[in-house]
CSV table of C-alpha atoms in Angstrom, one decimal:
chain,number,residue,atom,x,y,z
I,6,MET,CA,-0.2,0.0,0.4
I,7,ASN,CA,1.5,3.3,-1.4
I,8,LEU,CA,1.6,6.4,1.8
I,9,GLY,CA,-0.7,8.4,0.0
I,10,LEU,CA,-3.0,5.8,-0.1
I,11,ILE,CA,-2.7,5.0,3.4
I,12,ILE,CA,-3.3,9.2,4.6
I,13,ASN,CA,-6.2,9.5,2.3
I,14,ILE,CA,-8.3,5.6,4.4
I,15,LEU,CA,-6.8,7.0,7.6
I,16,MET,CA,-8.4,10.7,7.1
I,17,GLN,CA,-11.8,8.7,5.5
I,18,ARG,CA,-11.5,6.5,8.5
I,19,ARG,CA,-11.5,9.3,10.4
I,20,SER,CA,-14.4,11.2,9.3
I,21,LEU,CA,-17.0,7.9,9.8
I,22,ARG,CA,-15.7,7.6,13.3
I,23,LYS,CA,-17.7,11.3,13.8
I,24,HIS,CA,-20.1,10.6,11.4
I,25,ASP,CA,-20.3,7.8,14.4
I,26,GLN,CA,-21.1,10.4,17.1
I,27,TRP,CA,-23.9,12.3,14.9
I,28,SER,CA,-28.0,12.5,16.1
I,29,ARG,CA,-31.0,11.8,13.3
I,30,GLU,CA,-30.8,14.6,12.2
I,31,ALA,CA,-27.5,15.1,11.4
I,32,LEU,CA,-27.5,12.5,9.3
I,33,ARG,CA,-31.0,13.5,6.9
I,34,SER,CA,-29.4,16.6,6.2
I,35,TYR,CA,-26.0,14.8,5.1
I,36,GLN,CA,-27.9,12.6,3.0
I,37,LYS,CA,-30.0,15.0,1.8
I,38,SER,CA,-26.9,17.2,1.0
I,39,GLN,CA,-24.8,13.8,-0.5
I,40,ILE,CA,-27.9,12.6,-3.1
I,41,LYS,CA,-28.1,16.6,-4.6
I,42,GLN,CA,-24.4,15.9,-5.1
I,43,LEU,CA,-25.7,12.7,-6.3
I,44,ARG,CA,-27.5,13.5,-8.8
I,45,GLU,CA,-26.2,17.6,-10.2
I,46,PHE,CA,-22.7,15.2,-10.9
I,47,SER,CA,-24.1,12.0,-12.1
I,48,VAL,CA,-26.8,14.3,-15.0
I,49,GLU,CA,-23.5,16.6,-15.9
I,50,LYS,CA,-21.1,13.2,-15.9
I,51,SER,CA,-23.2,11.0,-17.7
I,52,SER,CA,-26.0,11.0,-20.3
I,53,PHE,CA,-27.2,7.8,-19.1
I,54,TYR,CA,-28.2,9.6,-16.1
I,55,ARG,CA,-29.0,13.1,-17.9
I,56,ASN,CA,-31.6,11.3,-19.9
I,57,LEU,CA,-32.6,9.0,-17.4
I,58,TYR,CA,-33.8,12.3,-14.8
I,59,ARG,CA,-34.3,14.8,-17.3
I,60,GLY,CA,-38.3,15.6,-16.3
I,61,ARG,CA,-37.4,14.5,-12.8
I,62,GLU,CA,-34.7,16.7,-11.7
I,63,ASN,CA,-36.2,18.4,-8.4
I,64,ALA,CA,-38.0,15.1,-7.9
I,65,PRO,CA,-37.5,14.0,-4.2
I,66,PHE,CA,-35.0,10.7,-3.7
I,67,GLU,CA,-37.8,7.6,-3.4
I,68,GLU,CA,-38.9,8.6,-7.1
I,69,TRP,CA,-35.7,8.1,-8.8
I,70,PRO,CA,-36.2,5.8,-11.4
I,71,VAL,CA,-34.9,2.0,-10.1
I,72,VAL,CA,-31.6,1.0,-12.0
I,73,THR,CA,-31.2,-2.5,-12.2
I,74,LYS,CA,-27.6,-4.4,-12.7
I,75,ALA,CA,-28.7,-5.1,-16.7
I,76,MET,CA,-29.5,-1.9,-16.9
I,77,LEU,CA,-26.9,0.0,-15.4
I,78,MET,CA,-24.4,-2.4,-17.5
I,79,GLY,CA,-26.0,-2.5,-21.2
I,80,ALA,CA,-25.7,1.2,-21.3
I,81,PHE,CA,-22.0,1.1,-19.2
I,82,ASP,CA,-20.1,3.4,-22.2
I,83,LYS,CA,-23.0,6.0,-21.3
I,84,ALA,CA,-22.9,5.7,-17.4
I,85,VAL,CA,-20.0,6.2,-16.5
I,86,THR,CA,-18.6,9.9,-16.2
I,87,ASP,CA,-15.5,9.3,-17.3
I,88,PRO,CA,-15.9,9.0,-21.6
I,89,LYS,CA,-12.2,7.4,-21.2
I,90,ILE,CA,-13.4,4.4,-19.1
I,91,LYS,CA,-15.1,2.0,-22.0
I,92,LEU,CA,-16.8,-1.7,-21.6
I,93,LYS,CA,-14.5,-3.6,-24.7
I,94,GLU,CA,-11.4,-1.8,-22.5
I,95,ILE,CA,-11.7,-3.8,-18.8
I,96,GLU,CA,-12.7,-6.7,-20.0
I,97,GLU,CA,-9.8,-6.8,-21.8
I,98,HIS,CA,-7.5,-4.8,-18.3
I,99,LEU,CA,-9.8,-7.9,-16.4
I,100,LYS,CA,-8.4,-10.3,-18.3
I,101,SER,CA,-5.1,-9.7,-17.3
I,102,VAL,CA,-5.3,-8.3,-14.4
I,103,LYS,CA,-3.0,-11.0,-11.3
I,104,GLY,CA,-2.4,-8.2,-8.4
I,105,ASP,CA,-3.0,-4.3,-7.7
I,106,GLU,CA,-3.0,-3.0,-10.8
I,107,LEU,CA,-5.2,0.3,-12.6
I,108,TYR,CA,-7.2,1.2,-15.0
I,109,LEU,CA,-5.5,3.6,-17.3
I,110,GLY,CA,-3.1,3.8,-14.6
I,111,ARG,CA,-6.0,5.2,-12.3
I,112,TYR,CA,-8.9,2.8,-11.7
I,113,ARG,CA,-9.5,-0.3,-9.8
I,114,VAL,CA,-11.5,-2.3,-11.2
I,115,CYS,CA,-13.5,-5.2,-9.2
I,116,ALA,CA,-16.8,-7.3,-10.1
I,117,THR,CA,-19.4,-9.7,-9.0
I,118,SER,CA,-19.4,-12.9,-9.3
I,119,GLY,CA,-22.1,-12.9,-12.3
I,120,THR,CA,-24.4,-15.6,-10.5
I,121,THR,CA,-27.4,-13.6,-11.1
I,122,GLY,CA,-26.6,-14.2,-15.1
I,123,ARG,CA,-24.0,-10.9,-15.4
I,124,ARG,CA,-21.5,-9.6,-13.4
I,125,GLY,CA,-21.2,-6.1,-12.5
I,126,ILE,CA,-17.7,-3.9,-13.5
I,127,PHE,CA,-17.1,-1.7,-11.0
I,128,PRO,CA,-13.9,0.8,-11.7
I,129,CYS,CA,-12.7,2.7,-8.8
I,130,ASP,CA,-10.8,6.3,-8.1
I,131,ARG,CA,-8.3,6.5,-5.5
I,132,ASP,CA,-10.6,8.7,-2.9
I,133,GLU,CA,-13.4,5.9,-4.6
I,134,TRP,CA,-11.3,3.1,-2.8
I,135,ALA,CA,-9.5,4.8,-0.2
I,136,HIS,CA,-13.5,5.1,0.6
I,137,ILE,CA,-14.4,1.5,0.7
I,138,MET,CA,-11.3,0.9,2.4
I,139,ALA,CA,-12.6,3.6,5.0
I,140,SER,CA,-16.0,1.6,4.9
I,141,TYR,CA,-13.8,-1.7,5.5
I,142,ALA,CA,-11.8,0.0,8.6
I,143,ARG,CA,-15.1,0.8,10.6
I,144,THR,CA,-16.8,-2.4,9.8
I,145,TYR,CA,-13.7,-4.0,11.9
I,146,GLU,CA,-12.8,-1.4,14.3
I,147,TRP,CA,-16.5,-1.7,15.2
I,148,ALA,CA,-15.9,-5.7,16.2
I,149,GLY,CA,-12.5,-4.8,17.7
I,150,VAL,CA,-9.7,-4.2,15.5
I,151,ARG,CA,-7.7,-1.2,15.2
I,152,ALA,CA,-4.8,-1.1,12.6
I,153,ASP,CA,-3.1,2.8,12.5
I,154,LEU,CA,0.3,4.5,12.6
I,155,LEU,CA,-0.4,3.2,16.6
I,156,HIS,CA,-1.4,-0.6,16.6
I,157,TRP,CA,-0.5,-2.7,15.1
I,158,THR,CA,-1.8,-6.2,14.6
I,159,THR,CA,-1.9,-9.3,11.9
I,160,ALA,CA,-5.1,-10.8,10.6
I,161,ALA,CA,-5.5,-13.8,8.1
I,162,VAL,CA,-8.5,-13.4,5.2
I,163,VAL,CA,-9.4,-17.0,3.5
I,164,SER,CA,-11.8,-15.6,1.2
I,165,SER,CA,-10.9,-15.4,-2.1
I,166,ARG,CA,-7.7,-14.4,-3.8
I,167,ASN,CA,-9.3,-13.8,-7.5
I,168,PRO,CA,-7.8,-10.1,-8.2
I,169,LEU,CA,-11.0,-9.5,-9.7
I,170,HIS,CA,-13.1,-9.9,-6.5
I,171,GLN,CA,-13.6,-7.0,-3.6
I,172,SER,CA,-12.8,-9.3,-1.3
I,173,ALA,CA,-9.0,-10.0,-2.3
I,174,ARG,CA,-8.7,-6.4,-3.5
I,175,VAL,CA,-9.6,-5.2,-0.3
I,176,GLY,CA,-6.8,-8.3,1.2
I,177,ALA,CA,-4.6,-6.4,-0.7
I,178,SER,CA,-4.7,-3.6,0.1
I,179,ALA,CA,-5.2,-3.5,4.0
I,180,HIS,CA,-1.5,-5.6,3.9
I,181,GLY,CA,0.7,-2.9,5.2
I,182,PRO,CA,3.6,-2.9,8.4
I,183,TRP,CA,0.9,-2.1,11.0
I,184,MET,CA,-1.2,-5.5,9.7
I,185,PRO,CA,0.4,-8.2,8.3
I,186,VAL,CA,-2.6,-9.9,6.4
I,187,LEU,CA,-2.5,-13.4,5.3
I,188,ARG,CA,-4.7,-13.6,2.0
I,189,LEU,CA,-5.4,-17.3,1.8
I,190,ASP,CA,-8.1,-18.5,-0.4
I,191,ALA,CA,-11.1,-20.5,0.5
I,192,LEU,CA,-10.6,-23.5,-2.0
I,193,ASP,CA,-6.8,-23.8,-0.9
I,194,PRO,CA,-7.0,-27.1,0.3
I,195,LEU,CA,-7.9,-26.9,4.0
I,196,SER,CA,-4.8,-29.0,5.5
I,197,GLU,CA,-2.4,-26.0,3.6
I,198,SER,CA,-4.1,-23.1,5.0
I,199,ILE,CA,-3.7,-25.0,9.1
I,200,SER,CA,-0.4,-24.5,8.4
I,201,ARG,CA,0.0,-22.2,7.3
I,202,MET,CA,-2.6,-20.0,10.7
I,203,ASN,CA,-0.6,-21.7,12.8
I,204,ALA,CA,3.0,-20.7,11.8
I,205,PHE,CA,1.8,-17.0,11.0
I,206,GLN,CA,-0.5,-16.3,14.2
I,207,PRO,CA,-3.0,-14.2,13.4
I,208,LYS,CA,-4.7,-11.9,15.7
I,209,ASN,CA,-7.4,-11.6,14.3
I,210,LEU,CA,-9.9,-14.1,11.7
I,211,ILE,CA,-11.3,-13.3,8.7
I,212,ALA,CA,-13.5,-14.6,6.3
I,213,TYR,CA,-16.2,-16.4,4.3
I,214,ALA,CA,-18.7,-17.5,6.7
I,215,SER,CA,-18.9,-21.4,5.0
I,216,ILE,CA,-14.9,-21.8,5.6
I,217,LEU,CA,-15.4,-20.5,9.4
I,218,GLU,CA,-17.5,-23.3,10.5
I,219,THR,CA,-14.9,-26.0,8.9
I,220,LEU,CA,-11.4,-23.2,10.8
I,221,ALA,CA,-13.7,-23.8,14.0
I,222,LYS,CA,-14.5,-27.2,13.5
I,223,GLU,CA,-10.4,-27.9,13.5
I,224,ALA,CA,-10.0,-25.5,16.0
I,225,ILE,CA,-11.7,-27.4,18.3
I,226,ALA,CA,-10.3,-31.1,16.8
I,227,GLY,CA,-7.1,-29.6,17.9
I,228,ARG,CA,-5.2,-29.0,14.6
I,229,LEU,CA,-5.7,-25.4,14.1
I,230,LYS,CA,-4.0,-23.6,16.5
I,231,ILE,CA,-5.0,-20.1,16.3
I,232,ARG,CA,-6.7,-17.8,19.5
I,233,PRO,CA,-7.8,-14.8,17.3
I,234,LYS,CA,-9.3,-11.5,19.6
I,235,VAL,CA,-12.0,-11.1,17.0
I,236,VAL,CA,-13.4,-13.3,14.3
I,237,ILE,CA,-15.7,-11.7,11.8
I,238,SER,CA,-17.3,-13.7,9.1
I,239,ALA,CA,-18.4,-12.1,5.5
I,240,SER,CA,-19.9,-12.4,2.3
I,241,GLU,CA,-22.4,-15.4,3.1
I,242,VAL,CA,-25.2,-16.2,5.7
I,243,LEU,CA,-23.9,-16.1,9.6
I,244,THR,CA,-25.5,-19.4,10.6
I,245,GLU,CA,-26.7,-20.4,14.6
I,246,LYS,CA,-24.5,-23.5,14.2
I,247,THR,CA,-21.7,-21.6,13.4
I,248,LYS,CA,-22.1,-18.8,16.1
I,249,SER,CA,-22.1,-22.0,18.5
I,250,LEU,CA,-19.4,-23.9,16.9
I,251,VAL,CA,-17.4,-20.6,17.0
I,252,GLN,CA,-17.9,-19.4,20.2
I,253,LYS,CA,-16.4,-23.3,21.6
I,254,ALA,CA,-13.7,-23.4,18.9
I,255,TRP,CA,-12.6,-19.5,20.2
I,256,GLY,CA,-14.5,-18.2,22.9
I,257,LYS,CA,-15.8,-15.3,20.8
I,258,VAL,CA,-19.1,-14.0,19.1
I,259,ALA,CA,-18.7,-14.1,15.2
I,260,TYR,CA,-19.3,-10.6,14.5
I,261,ASP,CA,-21.3,-10.2,11.3
I,262,ALA,CA,-20.2,-8.0,8.6
I,263,TYR,CA,-21.9,-7.1,5.6
I,264,ALA,CA,-21.3,-5.6,2.2
I,265,ALA,CA,-21.6,-5.8,-0.9
I,266,THR,CA,-19.1,-5.3,-4.5
I,267,GLU,CA,-21.5,-2.5,-5.9
I,268,THR,CA,-21.3,-0.5,-2.0
I,269,ALA,CA,-18.6,-2.0,0.6
I,270,GLY,CA,-19.5,-1.6,3.7
I,271,LEU,CA,-23.2,-2.4,4.5
I,272,ALA,CA,-24.1,-3.0,7.7
I,273,SER,CA,-22.2,-4.7,11.2
I,274,PRO,CA,-23.3,-5.6,14.1
I,275,CYS,CA,-23.3,-2.4,16.4
I,276,PRO,CA,-21.0,-2.4,19.6
I,277,GLU,CA,-23.8,-0.6,21.7
I,278,ALA,CA,-27.2,-1.5,19.9
I,279,GLY,CA,-26.7,-5.0,19.8
I,280,ARG,CA,-27.7,-5.7,16.8
I,281,SER,CA,-26.9,-4.3,13.1
I,282,HIS,CA,-26.5,-1.5,12.0
I,283,LEU,CA,-27.1,0.5,8.9
I,284,TYR,CA,-23.8,2.6,7.6
I,285,GLU,CA,-26.7,5.3,6.5
I,286,ASP,CA,-23.9,8.4,5.8
I,287,LEU,CA,-23.1,5.8,3.0
I,288,VAL,CA,-25.9,3.8,1.7
I,289,ILE,CA,-29.5,4.3,1.7
I,290,THR,CA,-31.0,0.7,1.4
I,291,GLU,CA,-33.9,0.0,0.9
I,292,VAL,CA,-36.1,-4.0,0.8
I,293,VAL,CA,-38.2,-3.9,-1.8
I,294,ASP,CA,-40.4,-6.3,-3.6
I,295,GLU,CA,-40.0,-8.2,-7.1
I,296,GLN,CA,-41.6,-4.9,-9.1
I,297,ASN,CA,-38.9,-2.8,-7.0
I,298,ARG,CA,-41.3,-1.4,-4.6
I,299,PRO,CA,-40.6,-0.4,-0.7
I,300,THR,CA,-41.6,-2.7,1.4
I,301,PRO,CA,-43.1,-1.8,5.2
I,302,PRO,CA,-40.9,-1.4,7.8
């Protein structure tokens, strides 16, 4: 991780800490100003959004037209706000990504898995990537992981090593002198992952929920000999069975982080309320029905 990115992430994380103390009124005011800026920027820079919002320039947020992934990817070259970005070129770029290469020397590109039929592709500039990293840093910090110049720690991340996946890019970006990260693929041979973790002795463990269950069983059996201070589950549903196994293996409550490639951090358990807290200063989340209509609470 370069120094400029580190400083950017730390500054954005400091801003997010201030948001944690906001009143509901302050949060609503911030959302309103950010929505206004978002719409104005999108209409100015993107012909797709300019056409979409024509005649709705002053419509309230809840009346904005829904944009599905199929719509976005179908109009990608018109939707992006940098005319230099071209979908065909990005597709070629993604074929050659091995590590932390940048598209056009500026953008980190992440992609969804495509399990719904078509993958989404999301380029992020340096500030946007720092913003994404800061949202994950909030998740880790709420769970009890503090990593900065004054707080050194270590972590093992068992997820995907595919450089197109956001979890892999985040793991690579998080690696630094004050938080060395052991990155393991969930598909690696289990014995190999156990051996590497036993040698590394991470203070924090972050993993897909399904592999976390397997690792907890290995710890109970005495083969995985690590004592993480914090255990974070990600990317999949955290079942009661897995929670119970984690508690039995390490005496810890599995911390359930909710994120997506499109948004980065969405929610995580609030240390005070004891239930998942939406990151409403970063994302406005709606639960909708099959016709994308908001449902009752």
